[in-house]
CSV table of C-alpha atoms and ligand atoms in Angstrom, one decimal:
chain,number,residue,atom,x,y,z
A,1291,MET,CA,-23.5,31.5,-7.9
A,1292,PRO,CA,-20.7,31.6,-10.5
A,1293,ALA,CA,-20.5,28.5,-12.6
A,1294,HIS,CA,-17.3,26.5,-12.3
A,1295,PRO,CA,-15.1,26.1,-15.4
A,1296,THR,CA,-15.6,22.7,-17.0
A,1297,PRO,CA,-12.7,20.4,-16.0
A,1298,PRO,CA,-10.4,19.7,-19.0
A,1299,ALA,CA,-10.9,16.5,-20.9
A,1300,PRO,CA,-8.4,13.7,-20.2
A,1301,ASP,CA,-5.9,12.6,-22.8
A,1302,ARG,CA,-7.7,10.0,-24.8
A,1303,ALA,CA,-4.6,8.7,-26.6
A,1304,LEU,CA,-3.5,6.6,-23.7
A,1305,ALA,CA,-2.4,3.0,-23.4
A,1306,ALA,CA,-5.4,0.7,-22.7
A,1307,PRO,CA,-6.0,-0.1,-19.0
A,1308,LEU,CA,-5.1,-3.7,-18.0
A,1309,PRO,CA,-8.3,-5.7,-17.8
A,1310,VAL,CA,-9.5,-6.1,-14.2
A,1311,LEU,CA,-12.5,-7.7,-12.7
A,1312,GLY,CA,-15.5,-5.6,-11.7
A,1313,THR,CA,-15.5,-2.9,-14.3
A,1314,ASP,CA,-18.9,-4.0,-15.5
A,1315,ILE,CA,-20.6,-4.1,-12.1
A,1316,MET,CA,-23.7,-1.9,-12.0
A,1317,VAL,CA,-24.6,-0.2,-8.7
A,1318,PRO,CA,-27.8,1.5,-7.7
A,1319,LEU,CA,-28.0,5.2,-7.1
A,1320,VAL,CA,-30.2,6.6,-4.2
A,1321,THR,CA,-31.5,9.1,-6.7
A,1322,GLY,CA,-32.7,6.3,-9.0
A,1323,GLY,CA,-31.2,4.1,-11.8
A,1324,GLU,CA,-27.9,2.5,-11.8
A,1325,VAL,CA,-24.4,3.2,-13.1
A,1326,PRO,CA,-21.2,1.2,-13.6
A,1327,TYR,CA,-19.2,1.1,-10.4
A,1328,ALA,CA,-16.2,3.4,-10.5
A,1329,ALA,CA,-13.6,1.7,-8.2
A,1330,LEU,CA,-11.3,4.6,-7.1
A,1331,ASP,CA,-10.0,3.0,-3.9
A,1332,TYR,CA,-7.0,1.1,-5.3
A,1333,ALA,CA,-4.8,2.3,-2.5
A,1334,ALA,CA,-6.9,0.3,0.0
A,1335,SER,CA,-7.3,-2.8,-2.2
A,1336,ALA,CA,-7.0,-2.9,-6.0
A,1337,PRO,CA,-9.4,-5.1,-8.1
A,1338,ALA,CA,-8.0,-8.4,-9.3
A,1339,LEU,CA,-6.4,-8.5,-12.7
A,1340,GLN,CA,-8.4,-10.6,-15.1
A,1341,ARG,CA,-5.2,-12.5,-15.8
A,1342,VAL,CA,-4.7,-13.3,-12.1
A,1343,TRP,CA,-8.2,-14.6,-11.8
A,1344,GLU,CA,-7.8,-16.8,-14.9
A,1345,ASP,CA,-4.4,-18.2,-13.7
A,1346,VAL,CA,-5.8,-18.9,-10.3
A,1347,ALA,CA,-9.0,-20.5,-11.7
A,1348,ALA,CA,-6.9,-22.7,-14.1
A,1349,TYR,CA,-4.7,-23.8,-11.2
A,1350,LEU,CA,-7.4,-24.6,-8.6
A,1351,PRO,CA,-8.3,-28.1,-9.9
A,1352,TYR,CA,-4.6,-29.0,-9.5
A,1353,TYR,CA,-4.4,-27.5,-6.0
A,1354,GLY,CA,-2.5,-29.7,-3.5
A,1355,SER,CA,-0.5,-29.5,-0.3
A,1356,VAL,CA,2.8,-27.7,-0.5
A,1357,HIS,CA,6.1,-29.2,0.8
A,1358,ARG,CA,4.1,-32.2,2.2
A,1359,GLY,CA,2.7,-34.8,-0.2
A,1360,ALA,CA,4.4,-37.4,-2.4
A,1361,GLY,CA,1.5,-37.1,-4.8
A,1362,TYR,CA,1.6,-35.6,-8.2
A,1363,LEU,CA,-0.6,-32.6,-7.3
A,1364,SER,CA,1.4,-31.9,-4.2
A,1365,GLN,CA,4.6,-31.8,-6.2
A,1366,LEU,CA,3.0,-29.6,-8.8
A,1367,SER,CA,1.8,-27.2,-6.1
A,1368,THR,CA,5.2,-27.2,-4.4
A,1369,ASP,CA,6.8,-26.4,-7.7
A,1370,LEU,CA,4.3,-23.7,-8.4
A,1371,PHE,CA,4.9,-22.1,-5.0
A,1372,GLU,CA,8.6,-22.1,-5.4
A,1373,GLN,CA,8.4,-20.8,-9.0
A,1374,SER,CA,6.2,-18.0,-7.7
A,1375,ARG,CA,8.9,-17.1,-5.3
A,1376,VAL,CA,11.4,-16.8,-8.2
A,1377,ILE,CA,9.0,-14.7,-10.3
A,1378,VAL,CA,8.3,-12.3,-7.4
A,1379,ARG,CA,12.0,-12.1,-6.6
A,1380,ASP,CA,12.8,-11.1,-10.2
A,1381,PHE,CA,9.9,-8.6,-10.3
A,1382,VAL,CA,11.4,-6.6,-7.5
A,1383,GLY,CA,15.1,-7.2,-8.4
A,1384,CYS,CA,16.2,-9.3,-5.4
A,1385,ARG,CA,19.9,-10.0,-5.2
A,1386,PRO,CA,21.0,-13.6,-5.5
A,1387,ASP,CA,21.5,-14.1,-1.8
A,1388,ASP,CA,18.3,-12.3,-0.6
A,1389,GLN,CA,15.6,-14.3,1.0
A,1390,LEU,CA,12.0,-13.8,0.1
A,1391,VAL,CA,9.4,-14.8,2.6
A,1392,PHE,CA,5.7,-15.1,1.7
A,1393,THR,CA,3.6,-13.4,4.4
A,1394,ARG,CA,0.0,-12.3,4.7
A,1395,SER,CA,0.4,-8.6,3.9
A,1396,THR,CA,2.7,-5.6,4.3
A,1397,THR,CA,1.6,-5.3,7.9
A,1398,ASP,CA,2.6,-8.9,8.5
A,1399,SER,CA,6.0,-8.4,6.8
A,1400,LEU,CA,6.8,-5.3,8.8
A,1401,ASN,CA,5.9,-7.0,12.1
A,1402,MET,CA,8.1,-9.9,11.0
A,1403,MET,CA,11.0,-7.5,10.3
A,1404,ALA,CA,10.5,-6.1,13.8
A,1405,MET,CA,10.7,-9.6,15.3
A,1406,VAL,CA,14.0,-10.5,13.5
A,1407,LEU,CA,15.9,-7.4,14.4
A,1408,PRO,CA,19.2,-8.1,16.2
A,1409,ALA,CA,19.2,-7.1,19.8
A,1410,GLY,CA,19.9,-3.4,20.3
A,1411,THR,CA,18.8,-2.3,16.8
A,1412,GLU,CA,18.0,1.4,16.4
A,1413,VAL,CA,15.0,2.0,14.2
A,1414,TYR,CA,14.4,5.3,12.4
A,1415,ILE,CA,10.9,6.2,11.1
A,1416,PHE,CA,9.2,9.4,10.0
A,1417,GLU,CA,6.1,10.4,12.0
A,1418,THR,CA,4.2,10.6,8.7
A,1419,GLU,CA,4.2,6.9,8.0
A,1420,HIS,CA,1.3,4.4,7.8
A,1421,HIS,CA,0.6,2.7,11.1
A,1422,ALA,CA,2.0,-0.5,9.7
A,1423,THR,CA,5.4,1.2,9.6
A,1424,LEU,CA,4.9,3.3,12.8
A,1425,LEU,CA,3.8,0.7,15.2
A,1426,PRO,CA,5.6,-2.7,15.0
A,1427,TRP,CA,8.9,-1.8,16.6
A,1428,ARG,CA,8.1,-2.7,20.2
A,1429,ARG,CA,11.4,-4.5,20.8
A,1430,ALA,CA,13.6,-1.8,19.2
A,1431,ASP,CA,14.9,1.6,20.2
A,1432,VAL,CA,12.9,3.9,17.9
A,1433,THR,CA,13.7,7.4,16.8
A,1434,VAL,CA,10.7,9.2,15.3
A,1435,LEU,CA,11.7,11.8,12.8
A,1436,PRO,CA,9.7,15.0,12.3
A,1437,ALA,CA,7.6,15.5,9.2
A,1438,PRO,CA,9.7,16.9,6.4
A,1439,ALA,CA,8.3,19.7,4.2
A,1440,SER,CA,10.1,18.5,1.0
A,1441,ARG,CA,12.0,15.5,-0.4
A,1442,TYR,CA,15.2,17.3,0.2
A,1443,GLU,CA,14.3,17.9,3.8
A,1444,ALA,CA,13.5,14.3,4.3
A,1445,VAL,CA,17.0,13.3,3.4
A,1446,GLU,CA,18.5,16.1,5.5
A,1447,VAL,CA,16.5,15.3,8.6
A,1448,LEU,CA,17.5,11.7,8.4
A,1449,ALA,CA,21.2,12.5,7.8
A,1450,GLU,CA,21.2,14.7,10.9
A,1451,ALA,CA,19.6,12.0,13.1
A,1452,LEU,CA,22.0,9.4,11.8
A,1453,ALA,CA,25.0,11.5,12.4
A,1454,ALA,CA,24.3,11.4,16.1
A,1455,ARG,CA,23.9,7.7,16.4
A,1456,ASN,CA,26.0,5.0,18.1
A,1457,PRO,CA,27.8,3.3,15.2
A,1458,GLN,CA,28.3,0.1,17.3
A,1459,ARG,CA,24.6,-0.7,17.2
A,1460,PRO,CA,22.7,-2.1,14.2
A,1461,GLY,CA,20.4,0.4,12.6
A,1462,LEU,CA,17.4,0.3,10.3
A,1463,VAL,CA,15.4,3.0,8.5
A,1464,CYS,CA,11.9,2.0,7.6
A,1465,VAL,CA,10.4,4.3,5.0
A,1466,THR,CA,7.5,4.3,2.5
A,1467,GLY,CA,8.1,4.4,-1.2
A,1468,ALA,CA,4.9,6.2,-1.9
A,1469,SER,CA,2.5,7.7,0.7
A,1470,ASN,CA,-0.9,6.1,1.0
A,1471,VAL,CA,-2.3,9.6,1.9
A,1472,THR,CA,-0.7,12.0,-0.6
A,1473,GLY,CA,0.6,9.5,-3.1
A,1474,GLU,CA,3.9,11.4,-3.0
A,1475,LEU,CA,7.1,9.5,-3.9
A,1476,TRP,CA,9.8,9.5,-1.2
A,1477,PRO,CA,13.4,9.9,-2.2
A,1478,VAL,CA,14.3,6.3,-1.4
A,1479,ALA,CA,17.6,6.1,-3.3
A,1480,GLU,CA,18.9,9.2,-1.5
A,1481,ILE,CA,17.7,8.0,1.8
A,1482,THR,CA,19.5,4.7,1.3
A,1483,GLU,CA,22.7,6.5,0.3
A,1484,VAL,CA,22.6,8.5,3.5
A,1485,ALA,CA,21.8,5.4,5.7
A,1486,HIS,CA,24.4,3.1,4.1
A,1487,ALA,CA,27.0,5.8,4.5
A,1488,VAL,CA,26.8,5.1,8.3
A,1489,GLY,CA,26.1,1.4,8.1
A,1490,VAL,CA,22.4,1.6,8.6
A,1491,ARG,CA,20.0,-0.7,6.6
A,1492,VAL,CA,16.8,0.4,4.8
A,1493,LEU,CA,13.5,-1.3,4.7
A,1494,LEU,CA,11.2,-0.1,2.0
A,1495,ASP,CA,7.5,-0.1,2.6
A,1496,ALA,CA,6.5,-0.6,-1.0
A,1497,ALA,CA,2.8,-1.3,-0.4
A,1498,GLN,CA,1.9,1.8,-2.6
A,1499,LEU,CA,4.9,1.8,-4.8
A,1500,VAL,CA,5.1,-1.7,-6.3
A,1501,PRO,CA,1.6,-1.4,-8.0
A,1502,HIS,CA,2.5,1.9,-9.6
A,1503,ARG,CA,6.2,1.9,-10.5
A,1504,PRO,CA,8.8,-0.6,-11.6
A,1505,VAL,CA,10.9,-1.3,-8.5
A,1506,ASP,CA,14.3,-2.8,-8.4
A,1507,MET,CA,15.9,-3.4,-5.0
A,1508,ARG,CA,19.4,-3.3,-6.5
A,1509,ASP,CA,18.8,0.1,-8.2
A,1510,LEU,CA,17.3,1.6,-5.1
A,1511,ASP,CA,19.9,-0.3,-3.0
A,1512,VAL,CA,17.4,-1.0,-0.3
A,1513,ASP,CA,18.1,-3.9,2.1
A,1514,TYR,CA,14.5,-5.1,2.5
A,1515,ILE,CA,11.2,-4.6,0.8
A,1516,ALA,CA,7.6,-5.3,2.0
A,1517,PHE,CA,4.4,-5.2,0.0
A,1518,SER,CA,0.9,-6.8,-0.3
A,1519,GLY,CA,-0.8,-8.8,-3.0
A,1520,HIS,CA,-4.2,-7.2,-2.5
A,1521,LYS,CA,-2.8,-3.8,-3.6
A,1522,LEU,CA,-1.0,-5.5,-6.5
A,1523,TYR,CA,-4.1,-6.8,-8.3
A,1524,ALA,CA,-3.8,-10.2,-6.5
A,1525,PRO,CA,-6.2,-10.2,-3.6
A,1526,PHE,CA,-5.6,-13.8,-2.4
A,1527,GLY,CA,-4.1,-13.1,1.0
A,1528,ALA,CA,-0.4,-13.0,0.4
A,1529,GLY,CA,2.3,-10.5,1.1
A,1530,VAL,CA,6.1,-10.4,0.8
A,1531,LEU,CA,9.1,-9.6,2.9
A,1532,ALA,CA,12.4,-9.9,1.0
A,1533,GLY,CA,16.0,-8.9,1.7
A,1534,ARG,CA,19.3,-9.6,3.3
A,1535,PRO,CA,19.5,-13.1,4.6
A,1536,ASP,CA,21.5,-12.7,7.8
A,1537,TRP,CA,19.0,-11.1,10.2
A,1538,LEU,CA,16.3,-13.3,8.8
A,1539,ARG,CA,18.4,-16.5,9.2
A,1540,ASP,CA,19.8,-15.6,12.7
A,1541,ALA,CA,16.4,-14.8,14.3
A,1542,GLU,CA,14.0,-17.1,15.9
A,1543,PRO,CA,11.2,-18.1,13.4
A,1544,TYR,CA,8.4,-15.6,13.3
A,1545,LEU,CA,6.0,-18.5,13.8
A,1546,ALA,CA,7.0,-21.8,15.3
A,1547,GLY,CA,5.7,-24.9,13.7
A,1548,GLY,CA,5.9,-27.3,10.8
A,1549,GLY,CA,7.7,-26.1,7.7
A,1550,ALA,CA,10.0,-23.8,9.7
A,1551,SER,CA,11.6,-26.7,11.6
A,1552,ARG,CA,14.0,-29.2,10.0
A,1553,ARG,CA,14.4,-31.6,12.9
A,1554,VAL,CA,12.6,-31.8,16.2
A,1555,THR,CA,13.9,-34.1,19.0
A,1556,ARG,CA,12.2,-35.1,22.2
A,1557,HIS,CA,14.1,-34.8,25.5
A,1558,ALA,CA,13.1,-35.5,29.1
A,1559,ASP,CA,12.7,-31.7,29.6
A,1560,GLY,CA,11.2,-30.7,26.2
A,1561,PHE,CA,12.3,-30.5,22.6
A,1562,THR,CA,15.3,-29.4,20.7
A,1563,VAL,CA,14.6,-27.9,17.3
A,1564,GLU,CA,16.8,-27.3,14.3
A,1565,TRP,CA,15.1,-24.5,12.4
A,1566,GLN,CA,15.3,-24.1,8.6
A,1567,GLU,CA,17.9,-21.5,7.4
A,1568,ASN,CA,16.2,-20.9,4.1
A,1569,ASP,CA,13.1,-18.9,3.1
A,1570,ASN,CA,10.9,-21.4,4.9
A,1571,ARG,CA,12.2,-20.5,8.3
A,1572,HIS,CA,9.6,-17.8,8.7
A,1573,GLU,CA,6.8,-19.6,6.8
A,1574,ALA,CA,5.6,-22.1,9.4
A,1575,GLY,CA,2.3,-23.8,8.6
A,1576,SER,CA,0.8,-24.6,5.3
A,1577,PRO,CA,1.8,-21.9,2.9
A,1578,ASN,CA,-0.7,-19.8,0.9
A,1579,VAL,CA,0.2,-21.2,-2.5
A,1580,ILE,CA,-2.8,-19.6,-4.2
A,1581,GLY,CA,-1.8,-16.2,-2.7
A,1582,ALA,CA,1.8,-16.6,-3.8
A,1583,TYR,CA,0.8,-17.8,-7.3
A,1584,ALA,CA,-1.7,-14.9,-7.7
A,1585,MET,CA,1.1,-12.5,-6.8
A,1586,ALA,CA,3.4,-14.1,-9.3
A,1587,SER,CA,0.7,-13.9,-11.9
A,1588,ALA,CA,0.2,-10.2,-11.2
A,1589,CYS,CA,4.0,-9.6,-11.4
A,1590,ARG,CA,4.2,-11.5,-14.7
A,1591,ALA,CA,1.3,-9.5,-16.1
A,1592,LEU,CA,2.8,-6.2,-15.1
A,1593,ALA,CA,6.3,-7.2,-16.4
A,1594,GLU,CA,4.9,-8.3,-19.7
A,1595,ALA,CA,2.7,-5.2,-20.1
A,1596,ASP,CA,4.6,-2.1,-21.0
A,1597,PHE,CA,5.0,-0.8,-17.4
A,1598,ASP,CA,6.4,2.5,-18.7
A,1599,ALA,CA,3.3,3.0,-20.8
A,1600,LEU,CA,1.2,2.2,-17.7
A,1601,VAL,CA,3.1,4.8,-15.7
A,1602,ALA,CA,2.6,7.3,-18.5
A,1603,ARG,CA,-1.1,6.5,-18.5
A,1604,GLU,CA,-1.3,6.8,-14.7
A,1605,GLU,CA,0.5,10.2,-14.8
A,1606,SER,CA,-2.0,11.4,-17.4
A,1607,LEU,CA,-4.9,10.4,-15.3
A,1608,LEU,CA,-3.3,12.1,-12.3
A,1609,ARG,CA,-2.9,15.3,-14.2
A,1610,HIS,CA,-6.5,15.1,-15.3
A,1611,THR,CA,-7.5,14.6,-11.6
A,1612,LEU,CA,-5.4,17.4,-10.3
A,1613,THR,CA,-6.3,19.9,-13.0
A,1614,GLY,CA,-10.0,19.0,-12.6
A,1615,LEU,CA,-9.9,19.4,-8.9
A,1616,ALA,CA,-8.0,22.7,-9.3
A,1617,THR,CA,-11.1,24.1,-11.1
A,1618,VAL,CA,-13.1,23.8,-7.9
A,1619,PRO,CA,-11.7,26.5,-5.7
A,1620,GLN,CA,-13.2,25.0,-2.5
A,1621,VAL,CA,-11.1,21.9,-2.9
A,1622,ARG,CA,-7.6,21.5,-1.3
A,1623,VAL,CA,-5.4,18.6,-2.3
A,1624,LEU,CA,-3.2,17.4,0.5
A,1625,SER,CA,0.5,17.4,0.1
A,1626,LEU,CA,3.4,17.0,2.5
A,1627,LEU,CA,6.4,17.2,0.3
A,1628,GLY,CA,5.2,20.1,-2.0
A,1629,GLN,CA,2.4,20.1,-4.6
A,1630,ASP,CA,5.0,19.7,-7.3
A,1631,SER,CA,6.4,16.5,-5.8
A,1632,PRO,CA,6.1,13.4,-8.0
A,1633,ARG,CA,3.3,11.2,-6.9
A,1634,VAL,CA,1.4,8.0,-7.8
A,1635,GLY,CA,-2.3,7.8,-8.5
A,1636,VAL,CA,-3.4,8.6,-4.9
A,1637,VAL,CA,-5.0,11.9,-4.2
A,1638,SER,CA,-6.4,13.0,-0.8
A,1639,PHE,CA,-8.3,16.2,-0.5
A,1640,VAL,CA,-10.8,18.2,1.6
A,1641,ALA,CA,-13.5,20.6,0.4
A,1642,ASP,CA,-14.3,23.8,2.3
A,1643,GLY,CA,-17.5,23.5,4.3
A,1644,TRP,CA,-17.7,19.7,3.7
A,1645,ASN,CA,-17.5,17.0,6.2
A,1646,SER,CA,-15.3,14.6,4.2
A,1647,SER,CA,-17.3,11.5,5.1
A,1648,HIS,CA,-20.4,13.3,3.8
A,1649,LEU,CA,-18.7,14.0,0.5
A,1650,ALA,CA,-17.5,10.4,0.1
A,1651,ALA,CA,-20.9,9.1,1.0
A,1652,ALA,CA,-22.5,11.3,-1.7
A,1653,LEU,CA,-19.9,10.3,-4.3
A,1654,SER,CA,-21.0,6.7,-3.6
A,1655,ALA,CA,-24.7,7.0,-3.2
A,1656,GLU,CA,-25.4,9.6,-5.9
A,1657,HIS,CA,-22.6,8.9,-8.4
A,1658,GLY,CA,-21.6,5.2,-7.9
A,1659,ILE,CA,-18.0,6.2,-7.2
A,1660,GLY,CA,-16.1,4.3,-4.5
A,1661,VAL,CA,-13.5,6.4,-2.7
A,1662,ARG,CA,-12.3,6.3,0.9
A,1663,ASP,CA,-12.8,8.8,3.7
A,1664,GLY,CA,-11.0,8.9,7.0
A,1665,MET,CA,-7.4,9.1,8.2
A,1666,PHE,CA,-6.1,6.2,6.2
A,1667,CYS,CA,-4.2,4.4,9.0
A,1668,ALA,CA,-1.9,7.4,9.1
A,1669,HIS,CA,-3.5,9.4,11.8
A,1670,PRO,CA,-0.5,11.6,12.7
A,1671,LEU,CA,0.1,12.6,9.1
A,1672,VAL,CA,-3.6,13.3,8.3
A,1673,ARG,CA,-3.9,15.5,11.5
A,1674,LEU,CA,-0.8,17.4,10.5
A,1675,LEU,CA,-2.0,18.0,6.9
A,1676,LEU,CA,-5.4,19.2,8.1
A,1677,GLY,CA,-3.9,21.4,10.8
A,1678,ASN,CA,-5.7,19.5,13.6
A,1679,SER,CA,-4.2,18.8,17.0
A,1680,PRO,CA,-3.8,15.3,18.5
A,1681,ASP,CA,-6.4,16.2,21.2
A,1682,GLN,CA,-9.2,16.9,18.6
A,1683,PRO,CA,-11.8,14.1,18.5
A,1684,ASP,CA,-11.7,12.2,15.2
A,1685,GLN,CA,-15.4,11.6,14.9
A,1686,CYS,CA,-16.6,12.8,11.5
A,1687,GLY,CA,-19.7,14.4,13.1
A,1688,ALA,CA,-23.1,15.0,11.5
A,1689,PRO,CA,-23.3,15.1,7.7
A,1690,GLU,CA,-24.0,18.8,7.6
A,1691,PRO,CA,-22.1,21.7,6.2
A,1692,LEU,CA,-19.2,22.7,8.4
A,1693,ALA,CA,-19.3,26.1,10.1
A,1694,PRO,CA,-17.3,28.8,8.4
A,1695,GLY,CA,-13.6,28.2,9.4
A,1696,GLU,CA,-14.4,24.8,10.9
A,1697,ARG,CA,-11.7,22.2,9.9
A,1698,PRO,CA,-12.7,18.8,8.7
A,1699,VAL,CA,-11.4,16.0,10.9
A,1700,ASN,CA,-10.6,13.6,8.0
A,1701,ALA,CA,-10.2,13.6,4.3
A,1702,VAL,CA,-11.4,12.0,1.1
A,1703,ARG,CA,-9.0,9.8,-0.8
A,1704,MET,CA,-9.4,8.8,-4.5
A,1705,SER,CA,-6.9,6.3,-5.9
A,1706,PHE,CA,-6.5,4.5,-9.1
A,1707,GLY,CA,-4.1,2.2,-11.1
A,1708,ALA,CA,-3.5,0.1,-14.1
A,1709,GLY,CA,-7.1,-1.0,-14.5
A,1710,THR,CA,-8.8,2.4,-14.2
A,1711,PRO,CA,-10.6,3.5,-17.3
A,1712,VAL,CA,-10.3,7.3,-18.1
A,1713,GLU,CA,-14.1,7.5,-17.8
A,1714,HIS,CA,-13.9,6.7,-14.1
A,1715,VAL,CA,-11.5,9.6,-13.4
A,1716,ASP,CA,-13.6,11.8,-15.6
A,1717,ARG,CA,-16.8,11.0,-13.7
A,1718,PHE,CA,-15.1,11.5,-10.4
A,1719,VAL,CA,-13.9,15.0,-11.3
A,1720,LYS,CA,-17.3,16.0,-12.6
A,1721,ALA,CA,-19.1,14.6,-9.5
A,1722,VAL,CA,-16.8,16.5,-7.1
A,1723,ALA,CA,-17.3,19.7,-9.0
A,1724,GLN,CA,-21.1,19.2,-9.1
A,1725,LEU,CA,-21.4,18.2,-5.4
A,1726,VAL,CA,-19.3,21.1,-4.2
A,1727,ARG,CA,-21.2,23.6,-6.4
A,1728,ASP,CA,-24.7,22.4,-5.9
A,1729,GLY,CA,-24.6,20.3,-2.7
A,1730,ALA,CA,-25.8,16.8,-2.1
A,1731,ARG,CA,-29.2,15.9,-3.5
A,1732,TRP,CA,-29.9,13.4,-0.8
A,1733,THR,CA,-30.0,13.4,3.0
A,1734,TYR,CA,-27.4,11.5,5.0
A,1735,ARG,CA,-27.1,10.4,8.6
A,1736,ILE,CA,-24.5,8.7,10.8
A,1737,GLU,CA,-25.0,5.0,11.4
A,1738,ALA,CA,-22.5,2.8,13.3
A,1739,GLY,CA,-19.9,5.5,12.7
A,1740,ARG,CA,-20.4,5.7,8.9
A,1741,CYS,CA,-22.1,8.4,6.9
A,1742,VAL,CA,-25.0,6.7,5.0
A,1743,PRO,CA,-27.9,7.9,2.9
A,1744,VAL,CA,-31.3,8.0,4.7
A,1745,ARG,CA,-33.6,5.5,3.0
B,1338,PLP,N1,2.0,0.6,4.1
B,1338,PLP,C1,1.3,1.4,3.3
B,1338,PLP,C2,2.0,2.6,2.7
B,1338,PLP,C3,0.0,1.2,3.1
B,1338,PLP,O1,-0.7,2.0,2.3
B,1338,PLP,C4,-0.6,0.1,3.7
B,1338,PLP,C5,-2.0,-0.2,3.5
B,1338,PLP,O2,-2.8,0.6,3.2
B,1338,PLP,C6,0.2,-0.8,4.5
B,1338,PLP,C7,1.5,-0.5,4.7
B,1338,PLP,C8,-0.4,-2.0,5.1
B,1338,PLP,O3,-0.8,-2.9,4.1
B,1338,PLP,P1,-1.7,-4.1,4.4
B,1338,PLP,O4,-3.0,-3.6,4.9
B,1338,PLP,O5,-1.8,-4.9,3.2
B,1338,PLP,O6,-1.0,-4.9,5.5
């Protein structure tokens, strides 16, 4: 068998990674010994920044109820919660009159947006989105746009659909900033221009964008933004929905309860409620002050770091990944908008003859590298990229070589970010090359739907 060329070495003259937790965790290999865990699944959940952990730990002794108590720690916690809102607002460039609601996650934020839409709103989404963007619009009139083959086509397809719409009805385009499957950056500013030209608003799903690029709502001119703390190095259960105040203020609260209500009056036949009109309207219940504070801490850490240097660093690691994978002819990197499209540190791929779950299991068990396999909550997109039909079963099948010409049903995704050492990407590239060239050294089986090493 011809030897593969050695993957090129990464650029060593890079900015230092931001310190994150977990880089010193040792994990056992099935083949014996242990290695430092290489966390390359940032797109699912990124490790916590050291700084976030220190800030949260320093605050915890002072933890108290938010918006409730008269006590010192309650007031301190309330101040911290509201200051966190200001920091996160600044981080994403909110306009002065925008509202910013702390939610549980991007999924929660997008579902909240779906609940606050004015009656009769038309929603436009591409079929290639994450399920969190595809599915929440049960009360709206949804137009699903076909997958574009380029950034240019994305704007064209949208412009065409919008040209045919009824201008009397409110409209919303919900679009991702960076794909969680391909990492490709969507032309958000151009999409916004086209939408605004016909009075349609834009909601940016920034779950994969905010951790990787500076984002300014005013520059992009988006009306709303949604993202999650756990992908932004702050895994304490908070998310954000921010944007234009009118729809948020005019809608029924997402959750009914304390905090969202200003005054409740008992009548013979029930209650009348005056709801809050500020950010708290959709934050009923005790707020997640630690989650909000952790997000603010992460925003501060990224803002104070040289974000441009972090982007340059990520782009260098991305080039290293892509040129390394390109030395393995059996590997195909997935792309929707064209292989030259700009992308963040998210790379999905398949390897000829390999069941992707098998490859991901071997990367973990034999190399201590944590990636993700599957369809990444974007089933229509992954099926499209793999050339599979919607009728094809999604089960990953036995961990054995695929028959010649047989298509994998899912993909492997590696993803990284501001805390990733060069060595992790280097190890990943070498491990993929070795596995594809020589095969797995261990035996695997399917257990509870997962591919696992036989022990
Ligand atoms: N949107 C995109 C592009 C994502 O990648 C994800 C998560 O993977 C989500 C939305 C949903 O985020 P969460 O799981 O934090 O709600």
